[in-house]
XYZ file of C-alpha atoms in Angstrom:
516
model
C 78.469 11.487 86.166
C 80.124 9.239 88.647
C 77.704 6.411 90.917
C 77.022 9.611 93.473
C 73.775 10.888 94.692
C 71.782 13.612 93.678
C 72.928 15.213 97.199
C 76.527 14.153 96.715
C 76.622 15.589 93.139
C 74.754 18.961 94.190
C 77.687 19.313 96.981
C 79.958 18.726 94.905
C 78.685 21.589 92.211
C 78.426 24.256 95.389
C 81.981 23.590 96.247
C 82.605 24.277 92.242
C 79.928 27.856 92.365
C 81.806 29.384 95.690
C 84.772 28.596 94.147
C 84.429 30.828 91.418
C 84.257 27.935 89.231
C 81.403 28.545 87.346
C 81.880 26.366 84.082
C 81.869 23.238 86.185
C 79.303 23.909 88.769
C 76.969 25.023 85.693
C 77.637 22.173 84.145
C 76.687 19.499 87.116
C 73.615 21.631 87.951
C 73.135 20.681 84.140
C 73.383 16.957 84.787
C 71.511 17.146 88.079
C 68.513 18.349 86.162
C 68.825 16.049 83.243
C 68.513 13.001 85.921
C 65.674 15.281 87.613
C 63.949 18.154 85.642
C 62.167 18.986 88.302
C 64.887 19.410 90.882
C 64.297 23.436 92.800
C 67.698 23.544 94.341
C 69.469 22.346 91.179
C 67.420 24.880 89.189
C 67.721 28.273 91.800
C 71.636 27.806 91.927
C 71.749 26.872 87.614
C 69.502 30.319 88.051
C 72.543 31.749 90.298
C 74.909 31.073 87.644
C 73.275 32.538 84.775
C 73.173 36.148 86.667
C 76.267 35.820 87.592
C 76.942 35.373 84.194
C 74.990 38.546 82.853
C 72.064 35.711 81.455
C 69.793 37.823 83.550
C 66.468 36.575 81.116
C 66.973 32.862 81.601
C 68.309 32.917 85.101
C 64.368 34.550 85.387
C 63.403 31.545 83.834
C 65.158 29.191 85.987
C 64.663 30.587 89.049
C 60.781 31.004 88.597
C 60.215 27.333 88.011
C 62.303 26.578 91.034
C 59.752 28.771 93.296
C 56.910 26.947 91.490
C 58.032 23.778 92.817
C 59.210 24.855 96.486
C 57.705 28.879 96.736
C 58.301 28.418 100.774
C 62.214 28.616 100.456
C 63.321 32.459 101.222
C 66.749 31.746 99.197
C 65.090 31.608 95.674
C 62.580 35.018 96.119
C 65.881 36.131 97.497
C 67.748 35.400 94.093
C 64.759 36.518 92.654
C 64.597 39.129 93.435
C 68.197 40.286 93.137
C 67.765 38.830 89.328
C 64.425 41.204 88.476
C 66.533 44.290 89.862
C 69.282 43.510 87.641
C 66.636 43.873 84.310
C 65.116 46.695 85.919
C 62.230 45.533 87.495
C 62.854 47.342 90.650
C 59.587 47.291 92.025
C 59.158 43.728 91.747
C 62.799 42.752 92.866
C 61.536 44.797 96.184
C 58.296 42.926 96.395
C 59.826 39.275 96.232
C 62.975 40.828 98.501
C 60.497 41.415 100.932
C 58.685 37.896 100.575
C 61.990 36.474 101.327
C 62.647 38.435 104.609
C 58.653 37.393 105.475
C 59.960 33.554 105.178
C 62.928 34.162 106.669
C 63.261 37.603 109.031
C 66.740 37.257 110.081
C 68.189 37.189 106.304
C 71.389 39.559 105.638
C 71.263 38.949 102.130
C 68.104 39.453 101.803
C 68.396 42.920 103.328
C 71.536 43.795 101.767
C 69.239 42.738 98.212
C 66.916 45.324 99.302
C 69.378 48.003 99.902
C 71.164 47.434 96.454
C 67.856 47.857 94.886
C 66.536 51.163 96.946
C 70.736 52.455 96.298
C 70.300 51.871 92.407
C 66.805 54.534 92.774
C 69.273 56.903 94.399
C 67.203 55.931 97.703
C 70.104 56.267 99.920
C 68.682 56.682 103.321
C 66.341 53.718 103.030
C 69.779 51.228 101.386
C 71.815 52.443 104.458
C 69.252 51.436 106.753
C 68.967 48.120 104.856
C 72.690 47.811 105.167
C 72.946 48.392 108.281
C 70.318 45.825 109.599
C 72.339 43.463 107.410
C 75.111 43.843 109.806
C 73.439 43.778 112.778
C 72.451 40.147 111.807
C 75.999 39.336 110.223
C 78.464 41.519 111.423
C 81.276 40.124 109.653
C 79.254 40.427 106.354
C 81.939 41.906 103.453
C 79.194 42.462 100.651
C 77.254 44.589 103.311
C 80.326 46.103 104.122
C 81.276 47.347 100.761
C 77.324 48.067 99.491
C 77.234 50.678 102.902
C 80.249 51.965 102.563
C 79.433 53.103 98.903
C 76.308 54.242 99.795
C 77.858 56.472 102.353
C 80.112 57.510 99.764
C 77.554 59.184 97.940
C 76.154 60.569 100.705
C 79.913 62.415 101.268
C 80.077 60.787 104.471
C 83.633 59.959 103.972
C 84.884 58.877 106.653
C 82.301 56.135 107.655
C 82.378 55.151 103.986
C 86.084 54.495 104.264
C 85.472 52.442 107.511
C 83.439 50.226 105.980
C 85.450 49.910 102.808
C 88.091 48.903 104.701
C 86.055 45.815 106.921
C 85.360 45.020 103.805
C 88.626 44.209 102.274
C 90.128 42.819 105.587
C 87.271 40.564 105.863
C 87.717 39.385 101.603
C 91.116 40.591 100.654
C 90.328 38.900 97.421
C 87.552 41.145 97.024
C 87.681 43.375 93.910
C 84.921 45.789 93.871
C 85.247 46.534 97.263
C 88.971 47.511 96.740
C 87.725 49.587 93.506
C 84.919 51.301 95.834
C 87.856 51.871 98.251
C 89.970 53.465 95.695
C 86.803 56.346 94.938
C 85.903 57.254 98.582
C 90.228 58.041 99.364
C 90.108 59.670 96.288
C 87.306 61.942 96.833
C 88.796 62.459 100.582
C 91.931 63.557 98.720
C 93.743 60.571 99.185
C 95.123 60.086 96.116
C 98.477 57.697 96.199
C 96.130 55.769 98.476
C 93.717 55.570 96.058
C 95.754 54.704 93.579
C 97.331 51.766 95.702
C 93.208 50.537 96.291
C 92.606 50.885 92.131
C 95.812 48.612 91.575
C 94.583 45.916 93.927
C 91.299 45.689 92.415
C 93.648 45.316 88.702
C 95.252 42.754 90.162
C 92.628 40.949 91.551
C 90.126 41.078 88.213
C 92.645 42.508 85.684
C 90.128 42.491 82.628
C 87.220 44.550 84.546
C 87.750 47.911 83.301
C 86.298 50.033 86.257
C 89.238 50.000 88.295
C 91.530 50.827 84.637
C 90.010 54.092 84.324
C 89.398 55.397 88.007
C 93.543 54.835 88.269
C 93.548 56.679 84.986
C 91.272 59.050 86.322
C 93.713 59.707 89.190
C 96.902 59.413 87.215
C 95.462 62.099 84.765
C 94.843 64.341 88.103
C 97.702 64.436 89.471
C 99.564 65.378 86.246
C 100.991 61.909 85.265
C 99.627 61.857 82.025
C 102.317 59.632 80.198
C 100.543 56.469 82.617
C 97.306 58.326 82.622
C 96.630 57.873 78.907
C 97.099 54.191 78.653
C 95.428 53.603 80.961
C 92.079 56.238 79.930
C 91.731 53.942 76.983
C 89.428 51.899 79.276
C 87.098 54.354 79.723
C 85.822 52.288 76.004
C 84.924 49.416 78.333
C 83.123 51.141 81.383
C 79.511 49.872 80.974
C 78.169 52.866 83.025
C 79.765 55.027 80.015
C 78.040 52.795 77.520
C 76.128 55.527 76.133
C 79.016 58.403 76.331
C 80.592 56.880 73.328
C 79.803 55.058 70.375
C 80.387 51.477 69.367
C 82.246 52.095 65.611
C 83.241 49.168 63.391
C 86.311 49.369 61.397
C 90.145 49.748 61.880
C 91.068 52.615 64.276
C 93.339 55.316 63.603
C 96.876 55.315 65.745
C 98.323 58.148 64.463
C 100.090 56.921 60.893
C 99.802 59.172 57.983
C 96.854 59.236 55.774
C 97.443 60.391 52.861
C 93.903 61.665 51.709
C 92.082 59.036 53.431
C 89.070 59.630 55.308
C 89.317 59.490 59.370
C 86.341 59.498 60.890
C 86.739 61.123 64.526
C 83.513 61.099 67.084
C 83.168 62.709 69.842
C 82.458 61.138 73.411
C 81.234 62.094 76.983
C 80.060 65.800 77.543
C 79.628 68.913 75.656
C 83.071 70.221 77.340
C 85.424 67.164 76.518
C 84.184 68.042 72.749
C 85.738 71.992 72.407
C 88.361 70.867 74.825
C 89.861 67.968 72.412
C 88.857 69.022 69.337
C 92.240 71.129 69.428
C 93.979 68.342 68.651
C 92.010 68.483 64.645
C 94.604 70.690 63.188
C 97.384 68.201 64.042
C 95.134 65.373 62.499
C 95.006 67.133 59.488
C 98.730 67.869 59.371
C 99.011 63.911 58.763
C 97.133 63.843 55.845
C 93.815 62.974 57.040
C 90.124 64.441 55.116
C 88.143 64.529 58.661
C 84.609 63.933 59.356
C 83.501 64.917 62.747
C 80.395 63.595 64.224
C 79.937 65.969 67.345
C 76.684 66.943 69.865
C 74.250 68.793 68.049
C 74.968 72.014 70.415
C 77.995 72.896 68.905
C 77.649 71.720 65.100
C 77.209 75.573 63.843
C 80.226 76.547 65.615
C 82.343 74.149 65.113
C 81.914 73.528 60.879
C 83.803 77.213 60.663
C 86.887 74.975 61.864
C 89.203 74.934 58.136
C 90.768 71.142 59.164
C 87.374 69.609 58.974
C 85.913 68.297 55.535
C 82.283 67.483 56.871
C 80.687 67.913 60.442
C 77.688 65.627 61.254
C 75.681 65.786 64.185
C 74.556 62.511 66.716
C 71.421 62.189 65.104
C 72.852 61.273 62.082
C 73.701 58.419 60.273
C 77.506 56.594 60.299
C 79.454 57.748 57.512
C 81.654 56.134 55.030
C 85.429 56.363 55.985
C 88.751 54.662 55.850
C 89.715 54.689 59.490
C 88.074 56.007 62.593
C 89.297 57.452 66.296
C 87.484 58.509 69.361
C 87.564 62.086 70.139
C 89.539 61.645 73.461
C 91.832 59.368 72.354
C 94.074 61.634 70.496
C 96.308 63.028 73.303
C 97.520 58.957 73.974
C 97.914 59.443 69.716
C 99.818 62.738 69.949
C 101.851 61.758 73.335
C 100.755 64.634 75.115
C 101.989 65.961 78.549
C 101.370 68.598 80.297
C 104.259 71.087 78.335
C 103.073 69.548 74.974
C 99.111 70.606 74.823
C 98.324 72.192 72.029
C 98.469 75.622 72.480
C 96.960 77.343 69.519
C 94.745 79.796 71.096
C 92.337 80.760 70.201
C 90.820 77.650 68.215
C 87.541 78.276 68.060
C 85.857 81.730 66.977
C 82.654 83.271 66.805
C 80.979 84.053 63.656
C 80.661 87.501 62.507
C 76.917 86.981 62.309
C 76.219 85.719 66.020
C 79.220 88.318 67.508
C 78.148 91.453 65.701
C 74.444 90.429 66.717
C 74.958 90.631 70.161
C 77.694 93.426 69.732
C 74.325 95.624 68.654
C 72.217 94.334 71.976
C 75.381 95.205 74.283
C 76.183 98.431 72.731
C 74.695 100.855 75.031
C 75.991 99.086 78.420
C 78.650 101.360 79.815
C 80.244 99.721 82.064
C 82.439 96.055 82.059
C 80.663 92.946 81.358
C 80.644 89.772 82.660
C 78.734 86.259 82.015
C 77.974 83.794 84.501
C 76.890 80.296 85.025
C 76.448 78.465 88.492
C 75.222 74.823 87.399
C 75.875 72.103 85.138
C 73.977 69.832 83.473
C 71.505 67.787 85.613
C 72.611 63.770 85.862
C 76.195 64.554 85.187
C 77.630 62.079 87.938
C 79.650 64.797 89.647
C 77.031 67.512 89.895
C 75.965 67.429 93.300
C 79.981 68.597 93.748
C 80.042 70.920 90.753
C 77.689 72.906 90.568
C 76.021 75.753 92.662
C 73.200 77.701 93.832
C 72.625 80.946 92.360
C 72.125 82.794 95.622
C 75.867 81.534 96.146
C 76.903 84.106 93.304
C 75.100 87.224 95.293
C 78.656 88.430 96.364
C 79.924 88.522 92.944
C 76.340 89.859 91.535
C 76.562 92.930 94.381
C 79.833 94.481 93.130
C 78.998 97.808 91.468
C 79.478 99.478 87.482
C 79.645 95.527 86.573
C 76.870 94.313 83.890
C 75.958 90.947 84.645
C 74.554 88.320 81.867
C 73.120 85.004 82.485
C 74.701 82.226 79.993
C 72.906 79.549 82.693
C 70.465 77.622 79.838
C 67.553 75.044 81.380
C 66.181 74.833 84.906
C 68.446 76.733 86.815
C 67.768 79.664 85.535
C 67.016 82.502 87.851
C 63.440 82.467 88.969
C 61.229 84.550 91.271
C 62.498 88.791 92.153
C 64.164 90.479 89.837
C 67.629 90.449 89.889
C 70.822 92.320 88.401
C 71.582 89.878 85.868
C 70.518 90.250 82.516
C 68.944 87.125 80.940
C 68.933 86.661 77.629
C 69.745 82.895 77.319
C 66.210 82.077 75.191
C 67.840 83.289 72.662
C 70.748 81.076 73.091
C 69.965 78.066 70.897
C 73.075 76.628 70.449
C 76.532 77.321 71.282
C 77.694 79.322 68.161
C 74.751 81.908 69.656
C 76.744 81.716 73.088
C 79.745 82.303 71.475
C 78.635 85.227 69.849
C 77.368 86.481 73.278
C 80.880 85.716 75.251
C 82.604 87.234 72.035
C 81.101 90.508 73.355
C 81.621 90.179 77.245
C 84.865 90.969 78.939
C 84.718 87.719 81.612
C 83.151 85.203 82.245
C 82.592 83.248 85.389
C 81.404 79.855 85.744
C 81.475 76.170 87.073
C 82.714 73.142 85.967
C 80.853 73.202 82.596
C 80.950 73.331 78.786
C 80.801 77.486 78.769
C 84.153 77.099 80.733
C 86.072 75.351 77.789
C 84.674 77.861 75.068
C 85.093 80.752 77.013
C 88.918 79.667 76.963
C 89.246 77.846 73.611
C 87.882 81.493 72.632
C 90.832 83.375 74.683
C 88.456 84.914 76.528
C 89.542 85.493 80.581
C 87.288 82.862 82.259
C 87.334 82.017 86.160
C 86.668 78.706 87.060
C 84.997 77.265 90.075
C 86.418 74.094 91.242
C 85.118 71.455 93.960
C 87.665 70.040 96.791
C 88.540 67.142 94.156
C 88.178 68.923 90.941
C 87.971 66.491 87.674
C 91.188 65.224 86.664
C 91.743 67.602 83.738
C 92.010 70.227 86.135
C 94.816 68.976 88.122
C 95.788 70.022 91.372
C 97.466 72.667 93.263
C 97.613 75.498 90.760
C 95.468 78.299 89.908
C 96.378 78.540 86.067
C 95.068 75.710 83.728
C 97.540 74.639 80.621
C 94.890 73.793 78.360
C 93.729 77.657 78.365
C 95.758 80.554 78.870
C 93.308 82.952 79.266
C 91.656 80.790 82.276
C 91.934 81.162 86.322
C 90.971 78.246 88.617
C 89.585 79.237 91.760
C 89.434 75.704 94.502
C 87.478 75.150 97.090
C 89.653 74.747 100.383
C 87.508 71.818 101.735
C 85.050 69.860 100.782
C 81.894 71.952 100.386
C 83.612 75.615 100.714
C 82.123 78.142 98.005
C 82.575 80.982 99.853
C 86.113 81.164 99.786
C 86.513 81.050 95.995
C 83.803 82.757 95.847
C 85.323 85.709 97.870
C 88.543 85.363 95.885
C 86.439 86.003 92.432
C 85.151 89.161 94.216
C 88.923 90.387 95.365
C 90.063 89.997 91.701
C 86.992 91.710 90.543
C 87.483 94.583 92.511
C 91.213 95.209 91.893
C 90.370 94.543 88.200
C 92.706 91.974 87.845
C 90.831 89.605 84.800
């Protein structure tokens, strides 16, 4: 280290840390402290660095034995506790937040801290409020900007959200996650070039964040670009917040080359839908020579080992087996090229077994008139739900039309409770999805949200009506009533954000001039 003070040299490193230079200001905080072990500021920013860096365990360490030596300094419980929220110690990243605001009351970051951490517990209210007394002390406050306007987001106050999206990439144009955030909230006001311009920025900005790569996939995919879309979707491998909706495989991945007897090794990813919807593509695998072992969701293991392509089904639970090459489930369209003319189209591709259908075929015997299945809710923690899904007094139009014979395929805790109603429930008997099969096998339509009963009911060739939110999910697409992943399938939009009753009536006019 140059003849410089202790001062001179910490300056110097700050400079380095706002910079985005993290290597050398890590690096003089190192020196500072080998000259002074003992040194709080040198330690709370070394601390700064190491969460910045994802070290959340020692940047603990560091920071703690800076507030040992100086506990009256608001910046380090402040650091604090934004480091104990990052390893999930939310209660006590609130607790030294609020120690910090006690030293120091007029502290934006310290408030913003605190909203971040009440935002993560999906305590919106209380992070807006946070937020917003953030800005009241630093108006000009991007981070604030961007942490609000996401929370509003959420919230599907759109419009605000976008306001504050947008101070908060005038105030940092250079500021990536804000553009990102900016790209969701236009997309989910049905913005979508606009979007698309905000997801591109953010690229630009961090290009090897992945985030950004597959919400502009996301939106490519939507609005029927799926020669860019696919690419790009590859990315969705690198989204942390998907960490668990794949799995990590090592080995050489498949790209489409002929196999020649070898084993490929395909596993599914995300939800129970995107598994019947892609695993269409497993007769064209097979066409290339590949023996297939499928590892897929326990829910649809019975069903799907009727499929003749595959050699061996396994289910999540079990353990990795031997192959030659492996391939996500989704990643075969990008494989097979696929646009929107080129799906697969085979049809039905899935079938019931003769067990399961002529089992329920004997329990539906004696109904007269037609029959029709319904579910009105998805799974709970999906991310979209709250747009998704429905009530179940929402389907009382539908459930009022007369000579109809209505059956429940809604599994879990949105099944209907309380009075009797005209639906008939039979879904505890409805262990896995080769049992629902069996039961839509014997039903003439069914109706149903965004879920995995929509993508059977149509891999089956069974007529299905689909309800769709404002911004459906990209697969979806926009604009047309007819999906060209299943014939057999009607979409049915909400107008606006929010609107079920005008689907809703829609289902009811098609009902009553038979026309499913």
């Amino acid at each position: 280290m140059p003849e410089i003070t202790l001062d001179q040299a910490l300056e110097i490193a700050v400079a380095h840390h706002q910079a985005g230079r993290l290597a050398q200001a890590e690096a003089i905080y190192l020196q500072i402290i080998e000259k002074q072990s003992e040194h709080p500021d040198a330690l709370h920013l070394l601390g700064a660095v190491k969460l910045q860096a994802g070290q959340v365990t020692e940047a603990l360490r560091l920071i703690e034995h800076a507030i040992r030596l100086a506990p009256e300094i608001a910046d380090f419980h402040c650091t604090y506790g934004q480091a104990l929220g990052n390893s999930g110690e939310k209660e006590l990243a609130i607790e030294s937040l609020q120690r910090a605001i006690k030293l120091q009351p007029n502290y934006p970051e310290a408030f913003n801290n605190l909203g971040n951490i009440l935002q993560s517990q999906g305590e919106l209210e209380q992070a807006i409020g946070f937020y917003e007394q953030a800005l009241s002390l630093r108006p000009n406050f991007a981070e604030a900007h961007n942490n609000l306007g996401d929370a509003l987001r959420k919230q599907r106050r759109l419009s605000e959200a976008i306001s504050h999206l947008d101070n908060a990439v005038r105030l940092r144009p250079d500021f990536a996650d804000a553009h990102n955030n900016l790209g969701v909230a236009l997309r989910d006001a049905g913005q979508f070039e606009q979007a698309i311009a905000s997801y591109q920025r953010s690229i630009a900005l961090r290009p090897d964040w992945p985030s950004p790569h597959h919400n502009l996939a996301l939106a490519r995919l939507l609005l029927g670009d799926l020669e860019t879309g696919w690419p790009e979707y590859e990315w969705r491998l690198r989204v942390p917040g998907l960490a668990g909706s794949h799995r990590k495989v090592d080995g050489r991945r498949w790209n489409g080359e002929c196999l020649d007897g070898k084993t490929l090794y395909i596993h599914c990813e995300q939800g129970l839908g995107d598994t019947i919807q892609f695993v269409r593509y497993l007769p064209l695998v097979a066409e290339r020579g590949a023996k297939i072992v499928l590892r897929s969701q326990p829910e649809w293991v019975r069903l799907l080992e009727q499929l003749p392509c595959i050699s061996r089904i396994i289910s999540d639970s079990d353990a990795e087996p031997a192959f030659d090459v492996h391939c996500p489930l989704l990643s075969l369209p990008l494989i097979f090229e696929t646009r929107i003319d080129t799906i697969p189209s085979g049809i039905p591709y899935v079938k019931a077994g003769e067990e399961s259908s002529s089992r329920w075929r004997k329990r539906t015997s004696g109904l007269v008139h037609q029959k029709i299945g319904l579910v009105w809710t998805g799974r709970e923690g999906h991310y979209d739900d709250q747009n998704r899904s429905m009530k179940f007094d929402q389907f009382k139009p539908i459930l009022q039309l007369p000579d109809l014979h209505f059956f429940s395929l809604q599994k879990g805790y949105a099944k209907p409770q309380g009075e009797t109603t005209s639906i008939i429930d039979w879904t505890d008997d409805l262990n896995d999805f080769a049992d629902t099969a069996g039961l839509i096998q014997n039903l003439d339509l069914v109706i149903t949200v965004d879920t995995a009963v929509a993508h059977l009911a149509g891999a089956m060739d069974k007529p299905v009506f689909v309800l769709l939110p404002f911004v459906p999910d990209w697969r979806w697409l926009l604009g047309r009533n007819d999906s060209p992943w299943y014939p057999t399938m009607r979409l049915f939009r909400q107008p606006v954000h929010y609107d079920w009753e005008t689907p809703i009536r829609q289902i009811v006019a098609s009902i009553d001039s038979a026309n499913f």
